[in-house]
Short mmCIF file of C-alpha atoms in Angstrom, two decimals:
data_model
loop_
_atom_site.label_atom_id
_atom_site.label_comp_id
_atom_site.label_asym_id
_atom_site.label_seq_id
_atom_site.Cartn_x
_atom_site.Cartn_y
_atom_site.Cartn_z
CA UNK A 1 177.33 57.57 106.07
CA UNK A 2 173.63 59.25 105.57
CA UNK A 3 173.33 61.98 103.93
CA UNK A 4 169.76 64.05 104.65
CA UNK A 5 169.17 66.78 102.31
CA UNK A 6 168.12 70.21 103.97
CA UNK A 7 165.21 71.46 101.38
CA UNK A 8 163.72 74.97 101.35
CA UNK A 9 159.82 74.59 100.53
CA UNK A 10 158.18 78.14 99.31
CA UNK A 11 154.93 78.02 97.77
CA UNK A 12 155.13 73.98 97.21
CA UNK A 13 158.28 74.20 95.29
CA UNK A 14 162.08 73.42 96.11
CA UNK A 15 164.18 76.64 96.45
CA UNK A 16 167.55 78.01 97.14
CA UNK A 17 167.17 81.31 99.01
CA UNK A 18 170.17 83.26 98.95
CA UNK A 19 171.44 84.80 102.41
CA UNK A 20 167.83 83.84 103.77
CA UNK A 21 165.63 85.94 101.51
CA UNK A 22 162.86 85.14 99.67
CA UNK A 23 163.35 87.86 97.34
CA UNK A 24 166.34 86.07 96.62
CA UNK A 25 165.70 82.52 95.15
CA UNK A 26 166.43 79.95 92.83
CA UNK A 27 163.40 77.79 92.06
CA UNK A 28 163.90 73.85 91.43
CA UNK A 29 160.66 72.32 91.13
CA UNK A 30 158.26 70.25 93.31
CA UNK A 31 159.23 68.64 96.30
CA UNK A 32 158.12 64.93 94.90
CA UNK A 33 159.91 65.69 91.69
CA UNK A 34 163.06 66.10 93.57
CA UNK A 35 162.34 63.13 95.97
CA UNK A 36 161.58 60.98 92.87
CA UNK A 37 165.42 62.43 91.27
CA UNK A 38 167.06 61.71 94.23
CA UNK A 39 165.80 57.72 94.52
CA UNK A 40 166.83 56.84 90.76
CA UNK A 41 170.43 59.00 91.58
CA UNK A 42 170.66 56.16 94.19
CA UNK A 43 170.05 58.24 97.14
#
């Protein structure tokens, strides 16, 4: 099975928005830091 993450991008950085608001977010870094994560996870 393949898995494809659905990311948020605000500003150039990985977040969670909660219920769809910006006002509302949790912040997890750059996209390529979270690419570069995910490949030595084994993704």
């Amino acid at each position: 099975m393949r898995v494809f993450p659905a990311v948020d991008i605000l500003g150039g950085v990985c977040v969670q928005l909660v219920q769809g608001k910006r006002e509302n977010r949790t912040a997890y870094g750059t996209p390529l830091e979270n690419a570069r994560r995910w490949i030595s996870e084994g993704a």
